[in-house]
Amino acid sequence: MHRILLIAKRDYLASIRSKAFVFSLVIAPILFGGGFLGLALMKGKPDLKDRRVAIVDRTGMAADAILQVARQKSEKEVNDKVTGKQVAPRYLFEAAPQDSGDPNAQRLALSDRVRRGELFAFVEIGANALHPPSEETADKEKDKDKPENRVGYYSNADGIDEARSWLSSPVNEGLRRVRLARLGVDPGRFDEIFAAVPVQRMSLVTRDEHTGEIREGRKKSEFEGFIVPFTVMMLLAMITMATSGPMLPSVSEDKLQRVFEMLLGSATPFELMMGKVVAAVGRSLTSSFFYVTSGILVLEGLAVTGLAPLQILPWFLVYLVADVTMLCAFAVALGAACSSPQDAQNLGVVLLSPVLVPLFLIMPVLQQPNGAVSTAMSLFPPFTPLIMLVRQAMPGGVPAWQPWVGLVGIAGWTLAITFAAARIFRIAILMQGKAPKPAELLRWAVRG
């Protein structure tokens, strides 16, 4: 144990004193937060070019109502209410006359105008759009997608086209206005009928434990419910990857330069491996202290300290130690089995897959944190640290037993990975030449 701590101390001090470590403390948040910075910059400079949209009304009576609602919405949203500055593109509309001939010929002509840039898009109101078939009829007759029963939006805009969702509201409101007018409803009552009532997100009502007073729920924003779990997950992932990723080529480089052959005269392979792992855990805790302290100070400066999830900070540290220990032990074993640092870098995705997979699944987990899939994945040891932490950071939390069951699974999984990695490291660290095959690595992990 003494030799493990000596190796860890030497490796830890050498790394935190390096310029690369100090630089990574600053650059990592910039890289991970660059997406938010980019979104903020793009939001501050939106595309304000006018968007001309043609309406083809095959009902013969809906175009005027749709155009009226669309123009009102465009004028209402195009300028900031406080500064008066334009913040959104202006939509300009034209009613395209119906072509009594082939509808496809008219669609082609309008499509050519979109390609030439004369139109941003065109919308075709189907002949039966005022009386669309019911869900039961449509499912039975398979006619829901027929041109006469739908509202078609034609555009060559790539990616996420916000114009389609923007137009959906005025198109449907315009159609409803026509239906109401045909039923004899006074057009002067339309604004009252379609007036929207905001649905405000509120926190749960609580009772003060000391006074017994019932505390009303407070207003909550969607941003608040998203940013806290997302931030703690990204922070854990960032520190884990920054600590574990470089371990793989570093061990392979030391093996190539025969550094370990000289050290084996003073320590066993297990002591060498565990010394590097303990040093990595120390670096991760140092980074987490820097980021957590900085985050709390920033929140305090913004007077929103209540957003800091201090109640899950102990779990954050536990998950961090377990994740870094597991991945670094695996990295040491893989690095020892590689014949060159280049081969080791190719295995980076394999090493970091327990971190990358939860990142790819962040949105489904945030949408259904206590769903069956989210719960099962949070109890699967390789994914437990990230997914369980996100679920714990959500307002509803998780059942009290789940983090402890997950912790038992993490402990068992980490011990198993560390034990297998030690066996692989002991054999592979002195091997030169051709890298072992996966079957050989598995045999070494099982049999030693």
Short mmCIF file of C-alpha atoms in Angstrom, two decimals:
data_model
loop_
_atom_site.label_atom_id
_atom_site.label_comp_id
_atom_site.label_asym_id
_atom_site.label_seq_id
_atom_site.Cartn_x
_atom_site.Cartn_y
_atom_site.Cartn_z
CA MET A 1 0.00 0.00 0.00
CA HIS A 2 2.87 2.34 0.80
CA ARG A 3 4.37 1.87 -2.67
CA ILE A 4 0.97 2.47 -4.31
CA LEU A 5 0.63 5.78 -2.50
CA LEU A 6 4.20 6.77 -3.38
CA ILE A 7 3.58 6.08 -7.07
CA ALA A 8 0.24 7.88 -6.91
CA LYS A 9 1.77 10.89 -5.15
CA ARG A 10 4.56 11.20 -7.69
CA ASP A 11 2.19 10.85 -10.67
CA TYR A 12 -0.40 13.22 -9.13
CA LEU A 13 2.07 16.01 -8.30
CA ALA A 14 3.79 15.74 -11.68
CA SER A 15 0.47 16.07 -13.51
CA ILE A 16 -1.16 18.91 -11.55
CA ARG A 17 2.01 20.99 -11.78
CA SER A 18 2.07 20.72 -15.55
CA LYS A 19 0.82 23.52 -17.77
CA ALA A 20 -1.36 21.02 -19.62
CA PHE A 21 -3.42 20.28 -16.50
CA VAL A 22 -3.93 23.95 -15.68
CA PHE A 23 -4.82 24.64 -19.31
CA SER A 24 -7.32 21.77 -19.37
CA LEU A 25 -9.09 23.16 -16.28
CA VAL A 26 -9.86 26.29 -18.27
CA ILE A 27 -10.31 24.93 -21.78
CA ALA A 28 -12.55 21.95 -20.93
CA PRO A 29 -15.54 24.07 -19.78
CA ILE A 30 -15.11 26.25 -22.87
CA LEU A 31 -15.21 23.22 -25.17
CA PHE A 32 -18.18 21.63 -23.42
CA GLY A 33 -20.00 24.94 -23.05
CA GLY A 34 -19.17 26.10 -26.54
CA GLY A 35 -22.47 24.75 -27.81
CA PHE A 36 -24.43 26.96 -25.43
CA LEU A 37 -22.25 29.94 -26.36
CA GLY A 38 -22.89 29.24 -30.02
CA LEU A 39 -26.63 28.99 -29.44
CA ALA A 40 -26.59 32.27 -27.55
CA LEU A 41 -24.69 33.99 -30.35
CA MET A 42 -26.97 32.54 -33.02
CA LYS A 43 -30.03 33.55 -31.04
CA GLY A 44 -28.65 37.06 -30.74
CA LYS A 45 -28.16 37.23 -34.52
CA PRO A 46 -31.15 35.48 -36.11
CA ASP A 47 -31.80 35.32 -39.84
CA LEU A 48 -34.03 38.36 -40.46
CA LYS A 49 -34.48 37.90 -44.19
CA ASP A 50 -38.12 38.18 -45.31
CA ARG A 51 -39.83 34.87 -46.00
CA ARG A 52 -42.41 34.88 -48.76
CA VAL A 53 -44.98 32.09 -48.55
CA ALA A 54 -47.68 31.29 -51.12
CA ILE A 55 -51.03 29.81 -50.08
CA VAL A 56 -52.91 27.51 -52.44
CA ASP A 57 -56.47 27.18 -51.13
CA ARG A 58 -58.31 24.24 -52.66
CA THR A 59 -61.29 24.76 -50.31
CA GLY A 60 -62.01 28.08 -51.98
CA MET A 61 -62.87 29.81 -48.69
CA ALA A 62 -60.05 29.37 -46.13
CA ALA A 63 -57.25 31.47 -47.62
CA ASP A 64 -58.47 34.87 -46.39
CA ALA A 65 -58.87 33.70 -42.78
CA ILE A 66 -55.49 31.96 -42.77
CA LEU A 67 -53.71 34.95 -44.28
CA GLN A 68 -55.33 37.31 -41.79
CA VAL A 69 -54.21 35.26 -38.79
CA ALA A 70 -50.72 34.68 -40.25
CA ARG A 71 -50.18 38.39 -40.93
CA GLN A 72 -51.31 39.31 -37.43
CA LYS A 73 -48.94 36.78 -35.91
CA SER A 74 -46.04 37.95 -38.07
CA GLU A 75 -46.56 41.61 -37.16
CA LYS A 76 -46.89 40.71 -33.48
CA GLU A 77 -43.69 38.68 -33.27
CA VAL A 78 -41.35 40.42 -35.70
CA ASN A 79 -40.26 43.20 -33.30
CA ASP A 80 -39.15 43.13 -29.67
CA LYS A 81 -41.90 44.60 -27.48
CA VAL A 82 -39.44 46.58 -25.35
CA THR A 83 -36.75 47.77 -27.75
CA GLY A 84 -38.78 47.71 -30.97
CA LYS A 85 -35.83 46.01 -32.69
CA GLN A 86 -36.57 43.32 -35.25
CA VAL A 87 -35.87 39.91 -33.70
CA ALA A 88 -37.62 37.52 -36.12
CA PRO A 89 -38.02 37.19 -39.88
CA ARG A 90 -41.05 38.87 -41.42
CA TYR A 91 -43.45 36.51 -43.22
CA LEU A 92 -44.98 37.86 -46.42
CA PHE A 93 -47.92 36.00 -47.91
CA GLU A 94 -49.57 35.71 -51.27
CA ALA A 95 -52.64 33.78 -52.33
CA ALA A 96 -51.83 31.66 -55.36
CA PRO A 97 -54.85 31.19 -57.64
CA GLN A 98 -56.08 27.64 -58.08
CA ASP A 99 -55.04 25.97 -61.30
CA SER A 100 -58.04 24.32 -62.88
CA GLY A 101 -55.73 21.94 -64.69
CA ASP A 102 -53.36 19.36 -63.26
CA PRO A 103 -52.61 20.13 -59.56
CA ASN A 104 -49.18 18.56 -59.94
CA ALA A 105 -48.30 21.08 -62.65
CA GLN A 106 -49.10 23.93 -60.25
CA ARG A 107 -47.09 22.26 -57.49
CA LEU A 108 -44.14 21.95 -59.87
CA ALA A 109 -44.39 25.60 -60.89
CA LEU A 110 -44.45 26.73 -57.26
CA SER A 111 -41.60 24.36 -56.41
CA ASP A 112 -39.53 25.95 -59.19
CA ARG A 113 -40.21 29.36 -57.65
CA VAL A 114 -38.93 28.04 -54.31
CA ARG A 115 -35.80 26.72 -56.00
CA ARG A 116 -35.18 30.10 -57.67
CA GLY A 117 -35.54 31.84 -54.31
CA GLU A 118 -38.71 33.71 -55.24
CA LEU A 119 -40.61 31.87 -52.50
CA PHE A 120 -39.44 30.48 -49.18
CA ALA A 121 -42.20 27.86 -49.23
CA PHE A 122 -45.78 27.27 -50.31
CA VAL A 123 -48.70 25.78 -48.43
CA GLU A 124 -51.48 23.80 -50.08
CA ILE A 125 -54.82 23.60 -48.27
CA GLY A 126 -56.54 20.36 -49.30
CA ALA A 127 -60.10 20.46 -50.63
CA ASN A 128 -61.37 18.51 -47.62
CA ALA A 129 -59.26 20.32 -45.02
CA LEU A 130 -62.37 21.98 -43.54
CA HIS A 131 -63.90 18.56 -42.94
CA PRO A 132 -60.99 16.14 -42.56
CA PRO A 133 -61.80 12.44 -42.08
CA SER A 134 -61.96 11.24 -38.49
CA GLU A 135 -59.15 9.15 -37.06
CA GLU A 136 -61.26 5.99 -37.28
CA THR A 137 -62.22 6.61 -40.89
CA ALA A 138 -58.72 7.63 -41.90
CA ASP A 139 -57.17 4.54 -40.35
CA LYS A 140 -59.74 2.34 -42.01
CA GLU A 141 -59.63 3.82 -45.50
CA LYS A 142 -55.92 4.76 -45.51
CA ASP A 143 -56.77 8.18 -46.96
CA LYS A 144 -55.27 10.47 -44.31
CA ASP A 145 -52.32 11.32 -46.55
CA LYS A 146 -54.30 12.03 -49.69
CA PRO A 147 -53.63 15.59 -50.97
CA GLU A 148 -57.28 16.60 -50.61
CA ASN A 149 -57.34 15.66 -46.90
CA ARG A 150 -54.15 17.34 -45.73
CA VAL A 151 -52.34 20.66 -45.52
CA GLY A 152 -49.11 20.29 -47.46
CA TYR A 153 -46.04 22.37 -46.64
CA TYR A 154 -43.47 22.45 -49.46
CA SER A 155 -39.97 23.84 -48.87
CA ASN A 156 -36.36 22.95 -49.56
CA ALA A 157 -35.20 24.22 -46.15
CA ASP A 158 -32.76 21.79 -44.57
CA GLY A 159 -32.46 20.65 -40.96
CA ILE A 160 -35.05 21.77 -38.43
CA ASP A 161 -37.40 24.07 -40.34
CA GLU A 162 -39.03 26.37 -37.79
CA ALA A 163 -41.24 27.92 -40.47
CA ARG A 164 -43.40 24.79 -40.67
CA SER A 165 -44.20 24.86 -36.94
CA TRP A 166 -44.67 28.64 -37.15
CA LEU A 167 -47.25 28.28 -39.94
CA SER A 168 -49.08 25.40 -38.25
CA SER A 169 -50.81 27.71 -35.75
CA PRO A 170 -52.26 30.29 -38.20
CA VAL A 171 -53.29 27.59 -40.68
CA ASN A 172 -55.26 25.65 -38.08
CA GLU A 173 -56.72 28.76 -36.47
CA GLY A 174 -57.78 30.06 -39.87
CA LEU A 175 -59.52 26.79 -40.69
CA ARG A 176 -61.31 26.84 -37.32
CA ARG A 177 -62.49 30.41 -37.93
CA VAL A 178 -64.04 29.35 -41.23
CA ARG A 179 -65.76 26.37 -39.60
CA LEU A 180 -67.19 28.59 -36.85
CA ALA A 181 -68.38 31.17 -39.37
CA ARG A 182 -70.20 28.47 -41.34
CA LEU A 183 -71.86 27.37 -38.08
CA GLY A 184 -73.18 30.89 -37.57
CA VAL A 185 -70.81 32.09 -34.84
CA ASP A 186 -70.32 35.87 -34.76
CA PRO A 187 -66.86 36.67 -36.23
CA GLY A 188 -66.46 39.37 -33.58
CA ARG A 189 -66.24 36.62 -30.94
CA PHE A 190 -63.41 34.75 -32.66
CA ASP A 191 -60.60 36.46 -30.73
CA GLU A 192 -62.35 35.66 -27.45
CA ILE A 193 -62.88 32.05 -28.48
CA PHE A 194 -59.25 31.54 -29.52
CA ALA A 195 -57.70 33.47 -26.62
CA ALA A 196 -55.01 31.28 -25.09
CA VAL A 197 -54.60 30.81 -21.35
CA PRO A 198 -50.95 30.21 -20.34
CA VAL A 199 -50.21 27.00 -18.45
CA GLN A 200 -47.64 27.99 -15.83
CA ARG A 201 -45.26 25.35 -14.50
CA MET A 202 -45.32 25.35 -10.69
CA SER A 203 -43.41 23.57 -7.95
CA LEU A 204 -45.25 21.27 -5.57
CA VAL A 205 -46.99 22.70 -2.51
CA THR A 206 -45.12 21.96 0.74
CA ARG A 207 -45.68 22.28 4.47
CA ASP A 208 -43.18 23.96 6.79
CA GLU A 209 -41.88 21.33 9.23
CA HIS A 210 -41.55 23.82 12.09
CA THR A 211 -44.61 26.05 11.76
CA GLY A 212 -46.95 23.72 9.89
CA GLU A 213 -47.70 26.53 7.43
CA ILE A 214 -48.61 25.48 3.90
CA ARG A 215 -46.28 27.04 1.35
CA GLU A 216 -47.65 27.79 -2.07
CA GLY A 217 -45.93 26.48 -5.16
CA ARG A 218 -43.61 28.86 -6.97
CA LYS A 219 -43.27 29.50 -10.66
CA LYS A 220 -40.73 27.31 -12.42
CA SER A 221 -39.26 27.62 -15.88
CA GLU A 222 -38.52 24.84 -18.34
CA PHE A 223 -34.92 26.05 -18.33
CA GLU A 224 -34.63 25.51 -14.59
CA GLY A 225 -35.91 21.94 -14.83
CA PHE A 226 -33.45 21.16 -17.62
CA ILE A 227 -30.27 23.03 -16.80
CA VAL A 228 -29.55 21.54 -13.34
CA PRO A 229 -29.58 17.81 -14.27
CA PHE A 230 -27.95 18.53 -17.62
CA THR A 231 -25.15 20.54 -16.02
CA VAL A 232 -24.30 17.98 -13.33
CA MET A 233 -24.28 15.21 -15.94
CA MET A 234 -22.03 17.18 -18.29
CA LEU A 235 -19.70 18.09 -15.42
CA LEU A 236 -19.33 14.46 -14.37
CA ALA A 237 -18.83 13.35 -17.98
CA MET A 238 -16.32 16.12 -18.67
CA ILE A 239 -14.13 15.35 -15.65
CA THR A 240 -14.31 11.60 -16.26
CA MET A 241 -13.32 11.85 -19.92
CA ALA A 242 -10.62 14.44 -19.28
CA THR A 243 -9.10 12.19 -16.61
CA SER A 244 -9.54 8.76 -18.20
CA GLY A 245 -9.01 9.51 -21.89
CA PRO A 246 -5.32 10.53 -21.75
CA MET A 247 -4.48 7.50 -19.59
CA LEU A 248 -4.77 5.13 -22.56
CA PRO A 249 -2.06 6.58 -24.85
CA SER A 250 0.06 7.58 -21.83
CA VAL A 251 0.42 3.99 -20.62
CA SER A 252 1.09 2.79 -24.16
CA GLU A 253 3.80 5.44 -24.56
CA ASP A 254 5.45 4.43 -21.27
CA LYS A 255 5.37 0.81 -22.39
CA LEU A 256 6.94 1.69 -25.74
CA GLN A 257 9.76 3.56 -23.98
CA ARG A 258 10.18 0.65 -21.52
CA VAL A 259 9.54 2.87 -18.51
CA PHE A 260 7.61 0.12 -16.73
CA GLU A 261 10.45 -2.37 -17.18
CA MET A 262 12.62 -0.12 -15.03
CA LEU A 263 9.91 0.43 -12.42
CA LEU A 264 9.11 -3.26 -12.05
CA GLY A 265 12.31 -3.65 -10.07
CA SER A 266 10.77 -1.53 -7.29
CA ALA A 267 7.05 -2.39 -7.43
CA THR A 268 4.72 -5.13 -8.60
CA PRO A 269 2.54 -4.69 -11.73
CA PHE A 270 -0.56 -4.32 -9.52
CA GLU A 271 1.07 -1.59 -7.46
CA LEU A 272 2.11 0.27 -10.61
CA MET A 273 -1.39 0.08 -12.07
CA MET A 274 -3.15 1.08 -8.87
CA GLY A 275 -0.72 3.94 -8.31
CA LYS A 276 -1.68 5.44 -11.66
CA VAL A 277 -5.38 4.86 -10.97
CA VAL A 278 -5.21 6.51 -7.53
CA ALA A 279 -3.37 9.47 -9.05
CA ALA A 280 -6.11 9.80 -11.67
CA VAL A 281 -8.76 9.78 -8.94
CA GLY A 282 -6.84 12.54 -7.16
CA ARG A 283 -6.74 14.63 -10.36
CA SER A 284 -10.47 14.18 -10.89
CA LEU A 285 -11.25 15.27 -7.32
CA THR A 286 -9.01 18.32 -7.76
CA SER A 287 -10.83 19.26 -10.96
CA SER A 288 -14.23 18.71 -9.38
CA PHE A 289 -13.33 20.91 -6.41
CA PHE A 290 -12.30 23.68 -8.83
CA TYR A 291 -15.45 23.43 -10.95
CA VAL A 292 -17.95 22.96 -8.11
CA THR A 293 -16.49 25.86 -6.11
CA SER A 294 -16.42 28.10 -9.18
CA GLY A 295 -20.00 27.17 -10.06
CA ILE A 296 -21.30 27.94 -6.58
CA LEU A 297 -19.50 31.31 -6.57
CA VAL A 298 -21.00 32.17 -9.96
CA LEU A 299 -24.51 31.22 -8.82
CA GLU A 300 -24.04 33.26 -5.66
CA GLY A 301 -22.94 36.23 -7.72
CA LEU A 302 -26.08 35.88 -9.84
CA ALA A 303 -28.24 35.52 -6.70
CA VAL A 304 -29.53 32.10 -7.80
CA THR A 305 -27.70 29.89 -5.30
CA GLY A 306 -30.90 27.90 -4.86
CA LEU A 307 -30.28 26.27 -8.25
CA ALA A 308 -27.15 24.53 -6.91
CA PRO A 309 -28.07 20.87 -6.21
CA LEU A 310 -25.99 20.65 -3.02
CA GLN A 311 -28.01 17.70 -1.74
CA ILE A 312 -26.58 15.41 -4.44
CA LEU A 313 -22.97 16.64 -4.13
CA PRO A 314 -21.91 13.60 -2.02
CA TRP A 315 -23.39 11.29 -4.66
CA PHE A 316 -21.60 13.26 -7.36
CA LEU A 317 -18.25 12.60 -5.67
CA VAL A 318 -19.03 8.92 -5.13
CA TYR A 319 -20.02 8.45 -8.77
CA LEU A 320 -16.94 10.39 -9.90
CA VAL A 321 -14.53 8.21 -7.90
CA ALA A 322 -16.22 5.00 -9.09
CA ASP A 323 -16.37 6.06 -12.75
CA VAL A 324 -12.78 7.31 -12.87
CA THR A 325 -11.47 4.22 -11.06
CA MET A 326 -13.31 1.89 -13.41
CA LEU A 327 -12.34 3.66 -16.64
CA CYS A 328 -8.75 4.35 -15.63
CA ALA A 329 -8.17 0.72 -14.65
CA PHE A 330 -9.62 -0.31 -18.01
CA ALA A 331 -7.45 2.30 -19.76
CA VAL A 332 -4.29 1.02 -18.08
CA ALA A 333 -5.08 -2.53 -19.18
CA LEU A 334 -5.87 -1.53 -22.77
CA GLY A 335 -2.84 0.75 -22.95
CA ALA A 336 -0.57 -2.04 -21.75
CA ALA A 337 -2.00 -4.37 -24.42
CA CYS A 338 -1.37 -1.89 -27.27
CA SER A 339 1.88 -1.92 -29.21
CA SER A 340 1.90 1.83 -29.89
CA PRO A 341 0.14 5.03 -28.75
CA GLN A 342 -1.58 5.20 -32.14
CA ASP A 343 -3.22 1.82 -31.54
CA ALA A 344 -4.27 3.02 -28.10
CA GLN A 345 -5.94 6.13 -29.48
CA ASN A 346 -8.08 3.98 -31.76
CA LEU A 347 -9.57 2.34 -28.66
CA GLY A 348 -10.62 5.67 -27.12
CA VAL A 349 -14.26 5.25 -28.17
CA VAL A 350 -14.37 1.78 -26.59
CA LEU A 351 -12.90 3.11 -23.36
CA LEU A 352 -15.28 6.07 -23.10
CA SER A 353 -18.43 4.25 -24.25
CA PRO A 354 -19.82 4.08 -20.64
CA VAL A 355 -19.78 7.90 -20.73
CA LEU A 356 -20.76 8.49 -24.36
CA VAL A 357 -23.82 6.24 -24.42
CA PRO A 358 -25.59 8.05 -21.53
CA LEU A 359 -24.80 11.39 -23.20
CA PHE A 360 -26.55 10.23 -26.35
CA LEU A 361 -29.61 9.22 -24.28
CA ILE A 362 -29.84 12.40 -22.23
CA MET A 363 -33.09 13.67 -23.79
CA PRO A 364 -35.17 10.46 -23.28
CA VAL A 365 -33.93 10.29 -19.69
CA LEU A 366 -34.85 13.94 -19.04
CA GLN A 367 -38.31 13.40 -20.57
CA GLN A 368 -39.07 10.23 -18.58
CA PRO A 369 -36.62 10.10 -15.63
CA ASN A 370 -38.63 7.44 -13.80
CA GLY A 371 -39.64 5.43 -16.86
CA ALA A 372 -38.80 1.76 -17.13
CA VAL A 373 -35.92 2.28 -19.58
CA SER A 374 -34.34 5.13 -17.57
CA THR A 375 -34.61 3.16 -14.33
CA ALA A 376 -33.15 0.01 -15.86
CA MET A 377 -30.23 1.87 -17.42
CA SER A 378 -29.49 3.72 -14.18
CA LEU A 379 -29.17 0.35 -12.43
CA PHE A 380 -26.86 -1.06 -15.13
CA PRO A 381 -23.40 -0.52 -13.55
CA PRO A 382 -21.48 0.95 -16.52
CA PHE A 383 -24.17 3.62 -16.99
CA THR A 384 -25.20 4.09 -13.35
CA PRO A 385 -23.01 7.10 -12.44
CA LEU A 386 -24.27 9.42 -15.17
CA ILE A 387 -27.89 8.34 -15.54
CA MET A 388 -28.60 7.88 -11.83
CA LEU A 389 -27.07 11.30 -11.12
CA VAL A 390 -29.35 12.93 -13.71
CA ARG A 391 -32.41 11.23 -12.24
CA GLN A 392 -31.44 12.32 -8.72
CA ALA A 393 -31.01 15.92 -9.91
CA MET A 394 -34.54 16.01 -11.36
CA PRO A 395 -37.24 17.71 -9.21
CA GLY A 396 -39.08 14.43 -8.58
CA GLY A 397 -35.95 12.59 -7.50
CA VAL A 398 -35.80 8.79 -7.33
CA PRO A 399 -36.95 6.18 -4.81
CA ALA A 400 -34.55 6.12 -1.86
CA TRP A 401 -33.46 2.51 -2.46
CA GLN A 402 -32.36 2.95 -6.08
CA PRO A 403 -29.14 4.97 -5.53
CA TRP A 404 -27.98 2.44 -2.92
CA VAL A 405 -28.71 -0.52 -5.18
CA GLY A 406 -26.90 1.30 -7.98
CA LEU A 407 -23.97 1.97 -5.66
CA VAL A 408 -23.67 -1.73 -4.82
CA GLY A 409 -23.68 -2.53 -8.53
CA ILE A 410 -21.04 0.13 -9.23
CA ALA A 411 -18.82 -1.17 -6.41
CA GLY A 412 -19.03 -4.74 -7.67
CA TRP A 413 -18.49 -3.72 -11.28
CA THR A 414 -15.51 -1.48 -10.41
CA LEU A 415 -13.85 -4.24 -8.38
CA ALA A 416 -14.39 -6.74 -11.20
CA ILE A 417 -12.98 -4.37 -13.84
CA THR A 418 -10.02 -3.45 -11.65
CA PHE A 419 -9.26 -7.12 -10.91
CA ALA A 420 -9.47 -8.07 -14.61
CA ALA A 421 -7.44 -5.03 -15.64
CA ALA A 422 -4.71 -5.94 -13.14
CA ARG A 423 -4.41 -9.41 -14.65
CA ILE A 424 -4.22 -8.04 -18.19
CA PHE A 425 -1.70 -5.37 -17.18
CA ARG A 426 0.55 -7.89 -15.43
CA ILE A 427 0.87 -9.99 -18.59
CA ALA A 428 0.68 -7.35 -21.35
CA ILE A 429 3.02 -4.72 -19.91
CA LEU A 430 6.17 -6.66 -20.85
CA MET A 431 4.90 -7.96 -24.20
CA GLN A 432 6.33 -6.32 -27.31
CA GLY A 433 5.47 -6.67 -30.95
CA LYS A 434 2.03 -7.74 -32.15
CA ALA A 435 -0.89 -6.59 -30.00
CA PRO A 436 -2.99 -9.37 -28.44
CA LYS A 437 -6.40 -10.21 -29.86
CA PRO A 438 -9.60 -9.58 -27.89
CA ALA A 439 -9.94 -13.31 -27.18
CA GLU A 440 -6.49 -13.32 -25.59
CA LEU A 441 -7.31 -10.30 -23.44
CA LEU A 442 -10.46 -12.02 -22.24
CA ARG A 443 -8.53 -15.19 -21.40
CA TRP A 444 -5.92 -13.19 -19.47
CA ALA A 445 -8.67 -11.37 -17.53
CA VAL A 446 -10.37 -14.63 -16.56
CA ARG A 447 -7.46 -17.00 -16.06
CA GLY A 448 -4.61 -14.59 -15.36
#
